[in-house]
Amino acid sequence: MSPTVLISGGAGFIGTKLANKLAGTHRLVLLDNLHPQVHASGAWPTNSPENAKRVLGDVTESAIWLEAVEKYRPEVIVHLAAETGTGQSLTQSNRHASVNVSGTAQLLDALSTTGHRPEALLLASSRAVYGEGLWESADGSRYYARARGEAQLVAERWEPFGPDGEEGTAVAHDARFVEPRPTNVYAATKLAQENLLSAWCTAMNVPLTILRLQNVYGAGQALENSYTGVLTFFATQAIAGKPIDVYEGGGIVRDFVHVDDVVQAFVSSIEKTPADGFRLLDIGSGAAGTLLDYATQLAVVAGSPAPIVTAKFRLGDVRAAYADIQSARDEIGYNPAVSFTEGVTGLLDWARVGSV
Ligand SMILES: NC(=O)c1ccc[n+]([C@@H]2O[C@H](COP(=O)([O-])OP(=O)(O)OC[C@H]3O[C@@H](n4cnc5c(N)ncnc54)[C@H](O)[C@@H]3O)[C@@H](O)[C@H]2O)c1
């Protein structure tokens, strides 16, 4: 009999794509509360697999996890449900902490209460855990950049500083040696999820995979949710025929990874259990660029006006983020395949339909 996969956040952007990918080979249970910020219609996505069982409820409620775990005894659990607003998390800390941290603890308690031990547990973590990350000075010395406060950003001093006030170049995120140092509440809760799951899974001998995702994009990301998905926001502006507004002087560095590649990373991780019971990987596209580069490419594909660089900023954003994906290549055969032009074309086609 095919294994059962329980996907929390299974009605979301990544969850729906993952569910469709697994639908032919696995039995599926999708747990989701259809969060109004993500699902404005209040309904399950029309492209959610029809043969999947649906559990409607909130991850902070123990009864929901108990129902899903006891009834379906999933061999694999993929934990995606989360509050995901980076900027929003600074003003709604309790909501982010409650859903992301307490919601994860409720999953663990449901497993303990039922005595059920999945064969694999997977978490979608985030590159956000690195905060401003590791930087390198011109002389080759490395330092963890200081968080950028409001005063620094208002003064348009975009680059983060080192301990002695130096500026440098960002080093790629690599979980093997770059320490997590969250600079917003969302990031802190994602790191807490990682820590809760690793502590429990080690003690209970449940294999755990943590994927730290860079910026995921593609068709299907909620257009109406203004708190996530910068490329979706750019696409909406381009489709309206407006010049894209690019913050922080255009120089923010990001690594946009297509959702199909992210789904492939989850599928490969499900197929290959970590050898020593634990796996922590950085998942990106293998490339990095400035937001101005990406906005310009998107505007060309969309046929919209050239982007406008502004001095606007969002507190809690980091200046540079991109991943070294070599560990993922070695460990799970990860090989991102969707080019930016291809991915953005699909995003624009989908957003055009979604925005009429
Ligand atoms: N999209 C990205 O760029 C990105 C990057 C890094 C990490 N991640 C992580 O990937 C995961 C999935 O992200 P996504 O982009 O698919 O987001 P999404 O918002 O599209 O999906 C999240 C899903 O979780 C559900 N949800 C939210 N709160 C819930 C609750 N209290 N109880 C039950 N369900 C709840 C929502 O209704 C939604 O369907 C998240 O954990 C996020 O932190 C995403």
GROMACS .gro file of C-alpha atoms and ligand atoms in nm:
model
  400
    1MET     CA    1   0.000   0.000   0.000
    2SER     CA    2   0.130   0.348  -0.080
    3PRO     CA    3   0.254   0.548   0.219
    4THR     CA    4   0.045   0.826   0.370
    5VAL     CA    5   0.187   1.178   0.377
    6LEU     CA    6   0.035   1.438   0.608
    7ILE     CA    7   0.103   1.791   0.485
    8SER     CA    8   0.026   2.074   0.726
    9GLY     CA    9  -0.034   2.394   0.531
   10GLY     CA   10  -0.141   2.157   0.256
   11ALA     CA   11  -0.369   2.419   0.096
   12GLY     CA   12  -0.088   2.674   0.067
   13PHE     CA   13   0.142   2.770  -0.217
   14ILE     CA   14   0.411   2.506  -0.163
   15GLY     CA   15   0.169   2.257  -0.001
   16THR     CA   16  -0.065   2.245  -0.301
   17LYS     CA   17   0.222   2.193  -0.546
   18LEU     CA   18   0.373   1.923  -0.327
   19ALA     CA   19   0.037   1.751  -0.285
   20ASN     CA   20  -0.015   1.743  -0.662
   21LYS     CA   21   0.332   1.602  -0.714
   22LEU     CA   22   0.271   1.321  -0.461
   23ALA     CA   23  -0.093   1.253  -0.550
   24GLY     CA   24  -0.020   0.968  -0.791
   25THR     CA   25   0.211   0.777  -0.558
   26HIS     CA   26   0.101   0.854  -0.202
   27ARG     CA   27  -0.213   0.877   0.004
   28LEU     CA   28  -0.248   1.236   0.118
   29VAL     CA   29  -0.386   1.415   0.421
   30LEU     CA   30  -0.391   1.793   0.396
   31LEU     CA   31  -0.427   1.989   0.719
   32ASP     CA   32  -0.499   2.361   0.687
   33ASN     CA   33  -0.708   2.633   0.847
   34LEU     CA   34  -0.752   2.822   0.515
   35HIS     CA   35  -0.601   3.133   0.671
   36PRO     CA   36  -0.796   3.435   0.535
   37GLN     CA   37  -0.477   3.628   0.456
   38VAL     CA   38  -0.376   3.349   0.217
   39HIS     CA   39  -0.717   3.216   0.107
   40ALA     CA   40  -0.935   3.522   0.052
   41SER     CA   41  -1.220   3.307  -0.086
   42GLY     CA   42  -1.224   3.088   0.226
   43ALA     CA   43  -1.224   2.777   0.005
   44TRP     CA   44  -0.970   2.501  -0.064
   45PRO     CA   45  -0.770   2.579  -0.378
   46THR     CA   46  -0.945   2.446  -0.689
   47ASN     CA   47  -0.625   2.266  -0.792
   48SER     CA   48  -0.589   2.077  -0.462
   49PRO     CA   49  -0.588   1.700  -0.538
   50GLU     CA   50  -0.941   1.560  -0.514
   51ASN     CA   51  -0.841   1.226  -0.367
   52ALA     CA   52  -0.663   1.387  -0.069
   53LYS     CA   53  -0.826   1.375   0.275
   54ARG     CA   54  -0.877   1.722   0.416
   55VAL     CA   55  -0.851   1.821   0.780
   56LEU     CA   56  -0.974   2.176   0.835
   57GLY     CA   57  -0.831   2.329   1.150
   58ASP     CA   58  -0.568   2.529   1.327
   59VAL     CA   59  -0.226   2.384   1.414
   60THR     CA   60  -0.240   2.551   1.755
   61GLU     CA   61  -0.529   2.321   1.852
   62SER     CA   62  -0.422   1.985   1.988
   63ALA     CA   63  -0.746   1.818   1.873
   64ILE     CA   64  -0.666   1.887   1.507
   65TRP     CA   65  -0.328   1.718   1.521
   66LEU     CA   66  -0.472   1.431   1.724
   67GLU     CA   67  -0.743   1.380   1.463
   68ALA     CA   68  -0.495   1.380   1.176
   69VAL     CA   69  -0.235   1.159   1.343
   70GLU     CA   70  -0.469   0.909   1.511
   71LYS     CA   71  -0.701   0.860   1.215
   72TYR     CA   72  -0.444   0.844   0.934
   73ARG     CA   73  -0.117   0.733   1.106
   74PRO     CA   74   0.094   0.903   0.838
   75GLU     CA   75   0.431   0.748   0.754
   76VAL     CA   76   0.556   1.094   0.650
   77ILE     CA   77   0.473   1.435   0.796
   78VAL     CA   78   0.566   1.754   0.609
   79HIS     CA   79   0.519   2.058   0.831
   80LEU     CA   80   0.452   2.367   0.620
   81ALA     CA   81   0.173   2.550   0.805
   82ALA     CA   82   0.303   2.882   0.933
   83GLU     CA   83   0.251   3.251   0.973
   84THR     CA   84   0.493   3.386   0.714
   85GLY     CA   85   0.488   3.766   0.729
   86THR     CA   86   0.840   3.891   0.787
   87GLY     CA   87   0.755   4.257   0.848
   88GLN     CA   88   0.417   4.170   0.996
   89SER     CA   89   0.583   3.946   1.256
   90LEU     CA   90   0.738   4.250   1.425
   91THR     CA   91   0.395   4.388   1.511
   92GLN     CA   92   0.213   4.054   1.548
   93SER     CA   93   0.476   3.861   1.739
   94ASN     CA   94   0.236   3.659   1.948
   95ARG     CA   95   0.042   3.532   1.646
   96HIS     CA   96   0.364   3.423   1.475
   97ALA     CA   97   0.501   3.263   1.791
   98SER     CA   98   0.176   3.090   1.869
   99VAL     CA   99   0.121   2.936   1.524
  100ASN     CA  100   0.482   2.859   1.437
  101VAL     CA  101   0.621   2.756   1.775
  102SER     CA  102   0.322   2.633   1.973
  103GLY     CA  103   0.169   2.482   1.655
  104THR     CA  104   0.484   2.272   1.609
  105ALA     CA  105   0.484   2.166   1.975
  106GLN     CA  106   0.121   2.056   1.937
  107LEU     CA  107   0.227   1.825   1.653
  108LEU     CA  108   0.492   1.670   1.878
  109ASP     CA  109   0.246   1.624   2.164
  110ALA     CA  110   0.000   1.454   1.929
  111LEU     CA  111   0.275   1.210   1.827
  112SER     CA  112   0.362   1.147   2.191
  113THR     CA  113  -0.002   1.104   2.297
  114THR     CA  114  -0.083   0.859   2.019
  115GLY     CA  115   0.254   0.683   2.033
  116HIS     CA  116   0.272   0.715   1.657
  117ARG     CA  117   0.624   0.746   1.514
  118PRO     CA  118   0.641   0.858   1.150
  119GLU     CA  119   0.917   0.720   0.930
  120ALA     CA  120   1.012   1.072   0.833
  121LEU     CA  121   0.936   1.427   0.942
  122LEU     CA  122   1.018   1.725   0.721
  123LEU     CA  123   1.014   2.097   0.800
  124ALA     CA  124   1.008   2.393   0.562
  125SER     CA  125   1.242   2.631   0.740
  126SER     CA  126   1.367   2.956   0.598
  127ARG     CA  127   1.680   3.139   0.495
  128ALA     CA  128   1.544   3.406   0.731
  129VAL     CA  129   1.706   3.221   1.024
  130TYR     CA  130   2.047   3.353   0.909
  131GLY     CA  131   1.945   3.716   0.962
  132GLU     CA  132   2.198   3.952   0.800
  133GLY     CA  133   2.431   3.652   0.781
  134LEU     CA  134   2.805   3.610   0.743
  135TRP     CA  135   3.004   3.873   0.551
  136GLU     CA  136   3.361   3.899   0.430
  137SER     CA  137   3.580   4.212   0.441
  138ALA     CA  138   3.823   4.312   0.167
  139ASP     CA  139   4.108   4.159   0.374
  140GLY     CA  140   3.932   3.819   0.379
  141SER     CA  141   3.826   3.829   0.745
  142ARG     CA  142   3.471   3.722   0.816
  143TYR     CA  143   3.213   3.863   1.053
  144TYR     CA  144   2.844   3.837   1.136
  145ALA     CA  145   2.679   4.159   1.022
  146ARG     CA  146   2.491   4.367   1.273
  147ALA     CA  147   2.111   4.390   1.240
  148ARG     CA  148   2.012   4.711   1.062
  149GLY     CA  149   1.801   4.939   1.277
  150GLU     CA  150   1.549   5.198   1.163
  151ALA     CA  151   1.791   5.491   1.204
  152GLN     CA  152   2.046   5.327   0.973
  153LEU     CA  153   1.782   5.257   0.706
  154VAL     CA  154   1.628   5.605   0.725
  155ALA     CA  155   1.980   5.738   0.660
  156GLU     CA  156   1.988   5.512   0.348
  157ARG     CA  157   2.300   5.334   0.473
  158TRP     CA  158   2.186   5.004   0.331
  159GLU     CA  159   2.486   4.778   0.378
  160PRO     CA  160   2.507   4.613   0.719
  161PHE     CA  161   2.819   4.675   0.927
  162GLY     CA  162   3.060   4.441   1.097
  163PRO     CA  163   3.152   4.463   1.467
  164ASP     CA  164   3.409   4.738   1.392
  165GLY     CA  165   3.192   4.930   1.148
  166GLU     CA  166   3.338   4.763   0.836
  167GLU     CA  167   3.145   4.687   0.514
  168GLY     CA  168   3.201   4.380   0.302
  169THR     CA  169   3.046   4.117   0.079
  170ALA     CA  170   2.781   3.866   0.183
  171VAL     CA  171   2.884   3.500   0.206
  172ALA     CA  172   2.640   3.236   0.072
  173HIS     CA  173   2.414   3.071   0.330
  174ASP     CA  174   2.559   2.732   0.412
  175ALA     CA  175   2.425   2.549   0.717
  176ARG     CA  176   2.756   2.366   0.757
  177PHE     CA  177   2.929   2.677   0.890
  178VAL     CA  178   2.701   2.987   0.883
  179GLU     CA  179   2.530   3.034   1.219
  180PRO     CA  180   2.163   3.131   1.238
  181ARG     CA  181   2.115   3.481   1.383
  182PRO     CA  182   1.751   3.585   1.327
  183THR     CA  183   1.676   3.957   1.292
  184ASN     CA  184   1.296   3.940   1.281
  185VAL     CA  185   1.034   3.756   1.482
  186TYR     CA  186   0.927   3.531   1.194
  187ALA     CA  187   1.287   3.414   1.158
  188ALA     CA  188   1.317   3.352   1.531
  189THR     CA  189   1.005   3.134   1.521
  190LYS     CA  190   1.138   2.935   1.223
  191LEU     CA  191   1.459   2.868   1.416
  192ALA     CA  192   1.251   2.766   1.717
  193GLN     CA  193   1.063   2.517   1.494
  194GLU     CA  194   1.396   2.370   1.385
  195ASN     CA  195   1.516   2.338   1.744
  196LEU     CA  196   1.191   2.186   1.874
  197LEU     CA  197   1.181   1.926   1.599
  198SER     CA  198   1.550   1.835   1.621
  199ALA     CA  199   1.531   1.791   1.998
  200TRP     CA  200   1.218   1.574   1.984
  201CYS     CA  201   1.318   1.371   1.676
  202THR     CA  202   1.662   1.292   1.818
  203ALA     CA  203   1.511   1.173   2.146
  204MET     CA  204   1.236   0.972   1.973
  205ASN     CA  205   1.450   0.839   1.692
  206VAL     CA  206   1.241   0.990   1.413
  207PRO     CA  207   1.439   1.090   1.100
  208LEU     CA  208   1.418   1.465   1.043
  209THR     CA  209   1.485   1.674   0.732
  210ILE     CA  210   1.499   2.053   0.760
  211LEU     CA  211   1.507   2.249   0.435
  212ARG     CA  212   1.602   2.615   0.469
  213LEU     CA  213   1.428   2.765   0.168
  214GLN     CA  214   1.543   3.084  -0.002
  215ASN     CA  215   1.273   3.305  -0.164
  216VAL     CA  216   1.026   3.069  -0.331
  217TYR     CA  217   0.825   3.196  -0.629
  218GLY     CA  218   0.597   3.069  -0.902
  219ALA     CA  219   0.237   3.046  -1.010
  220GLY     CA  220   0.001   2.988  -0.719
  221GLN     CA  221   0.142   3.224  -0.455
  222ALA     CA  222  -0.147   3.420  -0.304
  223LEU     CA  223  -0.184   3.743  -0.503
  224GLU     CA  224  -0.401   3.898  -0.238
  225ASN     CA  225  -0.146   3.841   0.041
  226SER     CA  226   0.065   4.155   0.042
  227TYR     CA  227   0.294   4.023   0.315
  228THR     CA  228   0.478   3.753   0.122
  229GLY     CA  229   0.628   3.692  -0.220
  230VAL     CA  230   0.815   3.995  -0.351
  231LEU     CA  231   0.812   3.862  -0.710
  232THR     CA  232   0.436   3.813  -0.693
  233PHE     CA  233   0.410   4.175  -0.583
  234PHE     CA  234   0.637   4.280  -0.873
  235ALA     CA  235   0.427   4.074  -1.117
  236THR     CA  236   0.107   4.244  -0.998
  237GLN     CA  237   0.262   4.588  -1.050
  238ALA     CA  238   0.394   4.494  -1.397
  239ILE     CA  239   0.057   4.352  -1.508
  240ALA     CA  240  -0.110   4.677  -1.401
  241GLY     CA  241   0.132   4.852  -1.640
  242LYS     CA  242   0.306   5.030  -1.351
  243PRO     CA  243   0.682   5.060  -1.304
  244ILE     CA  244   0.796   4.815  -1.033
  245ASP     CA  245   0.893   4.985  -0.708
  246VAL     CA  246   1.234   4.851  -0.597
  247TYR     CA  247   1.326   4.923  -0.236
  248GLU     CA  248   1.663   5.002  -0.070
  249GLY     CA  249   1.817   5.159  -0.379
  250GLY     CA  250   1.767   4.837  -0.574
  251GLY     CA  251   2.068   4.661  -0.421
  252ILE     CA  252   1.900   4.396  -0.202
  253VAL     CA  253   2.046   4.057  -0.301
  254ARG     CA  254   1.816   3.755  -0.325
  255ASP     CA  255   1.808   3.397  -0.449
  256PHE     CA  256   1.472   3.319  -0.612
  257VAL     CA  257   1.403   2.949  -0.630
  258HIS     CA  258   1.110   2.816  -0.831
  259VAL     CA  259   0.842   2.627  -0.640
  260ASP     CA  260   0.880   2.323  -0.870
  261ASP     CA  261   1.245   2.294  -0.765
  262VAL     CA  262   1.148   2.327  -0.397
  263VAL     CA  263   0.886   2.054  -0.440
  264GLN     CA  264   1.152   1.834  -0.598
  265ALA     CA  265   1.375   1.890  -0.294
  266PHE     CA  266   1.092   1.773  -0.064
  267VAL     CA  267   1.014   1.469  -0.281
  268SER     CA  268   1.382   1.367  -0.295
  269SER     CA  269   1.407   1.409   0.084
  270ILE     CA  270   1.101   1.187   0.134
  271GLU     CA  271   1.245   0.923  -0.097
  272LYS     CA  272   1.584   0.925   0.072
  273THR     CA  273   1.575   0.912   0.452
  274PRO     CA  274   1.874   1.091   0.609
  275ALA     CA  275   2.154   0.840   0.677
  276ASP     CA  276   2.215   0.937   1.040
  277GLY     CA  277   1.859   1.048   1.109
  278PHE     CA  278   1.912   1.421   1.058
  279ARG     CA  279   1.949   1.645   0.755
  280LEU     CA  280   1.973   2.023   0.731
  281LEU     CA  281   2.000   2.168   0.379
  282ASP     CA  282   1.995   2.507   0.208
  283ILE     CA  283   1.761   2.517  -0.090
  284GLY     CA  284   1.803   2.793  -0.347
  285SER     CA  285   1.836   2.837  -0.722
  286GLY     CA  286   2.216   2.825  -0.725
  287ALA     CA  287   2.227   3.191  -0.837
  288ALA     CA  288   2.190   3.534  -0.678
  289GLY     CA  289   2.115   3.882  -0.806
  290THR     CA  290   1.994   4.223  -0.696
  291LEU     CA  291   1.624   4.300  -0.677
  292LEU     CA  292   1.681   4.563  -0.945
  293ASP     CA  293   1.823   4.293  -1.181
  294TYR     CA  294   1.527   4.066  -1.118
  295ALA     CA  295   1.269   4.345  -1.145
  296THR     CA  296   1.425   4.456  -1.475
  297GLN     CA  297   1.413   4.101  -1.617
  298LEU     CA  298   1.052   4.063  -1.504
  299ALA     CA  299   0.951   4.396  -1.659
  300VAL     CA  300   1.109   4.291  -1.991
  301VAL     CA  301   0.916   3.962  -1.992
  302ALA     CA  302   0.595   4.147  -1.892
  303GLY     CA  303   0.649   4.431  -2.140
  304SER     CA  304   0.596   4.683  -1.859
  305PRO     CA  305   0.784   5.010  -1.785
  306ALA     CA  306   1.136   4.995  -1.639
  307PRO     CA  307   1.149   4.964  -1.258
  308ILE     CA  308   1.192   5.265  -1.033
  309VAL     CA  309   1.451   5.253  -0.758
  310THR     CA  310   1.334   5.402  -0.428
  311ALA     CA  311   1.467   5.457  -0.078
  312LYS     CA  312   1.172   5.277   0.079
  313PHE     CA  313   1.250   4.986   0.311
  314ARG     CA  314   1.081   4.731   0.533
  315LEU     CA  315   1.205   4.685   0.887
  316GLY     CA  316   1.319   4.327   0.943
  317ASP     CA  317   1.432   4.268   0.583
  318VAL     CA  318   1.793   4.165   0.538
  319ARG     CA  319   2.028   4.310   0.279
  320ALA     CA  320   2.158   3.992   0.120
  321ALA     CA  321   2.051   3.627   0.111
  322TYR     CA  322   2.156   3.344  -0.120
  323ALA     CA  323   2.237   2.980  -0.074
  324ASP     CA  324   2.524   2.746  -0.139
  325ILE     CA  325   2.333   2.441  -0.265
  326GLN     CA  326   2.627   2.201  -0.290
  327SER     CA  327   2.522   2.003   0.021
  328ALA     CA  328   2.173   1.958  -0.124
  329ARG     CA  329   2.322   1.843  -0.454
  330ASP     CA  330   2.544   1.589  -0.275
  331GLU     CA  331   2.289   1.468  -0.022
  332ILE     CA  332   1.961   1.442  -0.214
  333GLY     CA  333   2.070   1.494  -0.576
  334TYR     CA  334   1.906   1.837  -0.577
  335ASN     CA  335   1.936   1.999  -0.920
  336PRO     CA  336   1.724   2.313  -0.971
  337ALA     CA  337   1.594   2.312  -1.327
  338VAL     CA  338   1.363   2.613  -1.377
  339SER     CA  339   1.534   2.922  -1.521
  340PHE     CA  340   1.429   3.265  -1.397
  341THR     CA  341   1.283   3.362  -1.736
  342GLU     CA  342   1.083   3.041  -1.755
  343GLY     CA  343   0.962   3.074  -1.396
  344VAL     CA  344   0.867   3.439  -1.428
  345THR     CA  345   0.681   3.376  -1.754
  346GLY     CA  346   0.469   3.115  -1.573
  347LEU     CA  347   0.417   3.350  -1.279
  348LEU     CA  348   0.302   3.634  -1.506
  349ASP     CA  349   0.067   3.408  -1.706
  350TRP     CA  350  -0.091   3.287  -1.385
  351ALA     CA  351  -0.109   3.633  -1.223
  352ARG     CA  352  -0.277   3.776  -1.534
  353VAL     CA  353  -0.559   3.526  -1.498
  354GLY     CA  354  -0.572   3.568  -1.117
  355SER     CA  355  -0.587   3.946  -1.135
  356VAL     CA  356  -0.881   3.980  -1.377
  357LIG     N1  357   0.732   3.092   0.012
  357LIG     C1  358   0.854   3.120   0.052
  357LIG     O1  359   0.924   3.203  -0.008
  357LIG     C2  360   0.913   3.051   0.173
  357LIG     C3  361   1.050   3.073   0.201
  357LIG     C4  362   1.104   3.010   0.313
  357LIG     C5  363   1.026   2.928   0.392
  357LIG     N2  364   0.895   2.909   0.363
  357LIG     C6  365   0.815   2.824   0.451
  357LIG     O2  366   0.741   2.731   0.372
  357LIG     C7  367   0.617   2.703   0.437
  357LIG     C8  368   0.502   2.715   0.338
  357LIG     O3  369   0.505   2.846   0.285
  357LIG     P1  370   0.409   2.890   0.164
  357LIG     O4  371   0.487   2.986   0.082
  357LIG     O5  372   0.346   2.773   0.102
  357LIG     O6  373   0.302   2.976   0.246
  357LIG     P2  374   0.143   2.984   0.230
  357LIG     O7  375   0.101   3.098   0.316
  357LIG     O8  376   0.101   2.985   0.087
  357LIG     O9  377   0.095   2.847   0.293
  357LIG     C9  378   0.085   2.827   0.431
  357LIG    C10  379  -0.042   2.751   0.455
  357LIG    O10  380  -0.053   2.731   0.597
  357LIG    C11  381  -0.187   2.758   0.635
  357LIG     N3  382  -0.186   2.803   0.774
  357LIG    C12  383  -0.144   2.922   0.823
  357LIG     N4  384  -0.164   2.928   0.954
  357LIG    C13  385  -0.222   2.808   0.990
  357LIG    C14  386  -0.269   2.757   1.111
  357LIG     N5  387  -0.263   2.828   1.225
  357LIG     N6  388  -0.323   2.632   1.113
  357LIG    C15  389  -0.332   2.559   0.997
  357LIG     N7  390  -0.290   2.605   0.878
  357LIG    C16  391  -0.235   2.729   0.874
  357LIG    C17  392  -0.237   2.865   0.540
  357LIG    O11  393  -0.378   2.865   0.529
  357LIG    C18  394  -0.168   2.826   0.411
  357LIG    O12  395  -0.252   2.743   0.332
  357LIG    C19  396   0.607   2.794   0.557
  357LIG    O13  397   0.644   2.722   0.672
  357LIG    C20  398   0.712   2.902   0.531
  357LIG    O14  399   0.767   2.950   0.651
  357LIG    C21  400   0.836   2.968   0.254
   0.00000   0.00000   0.00000
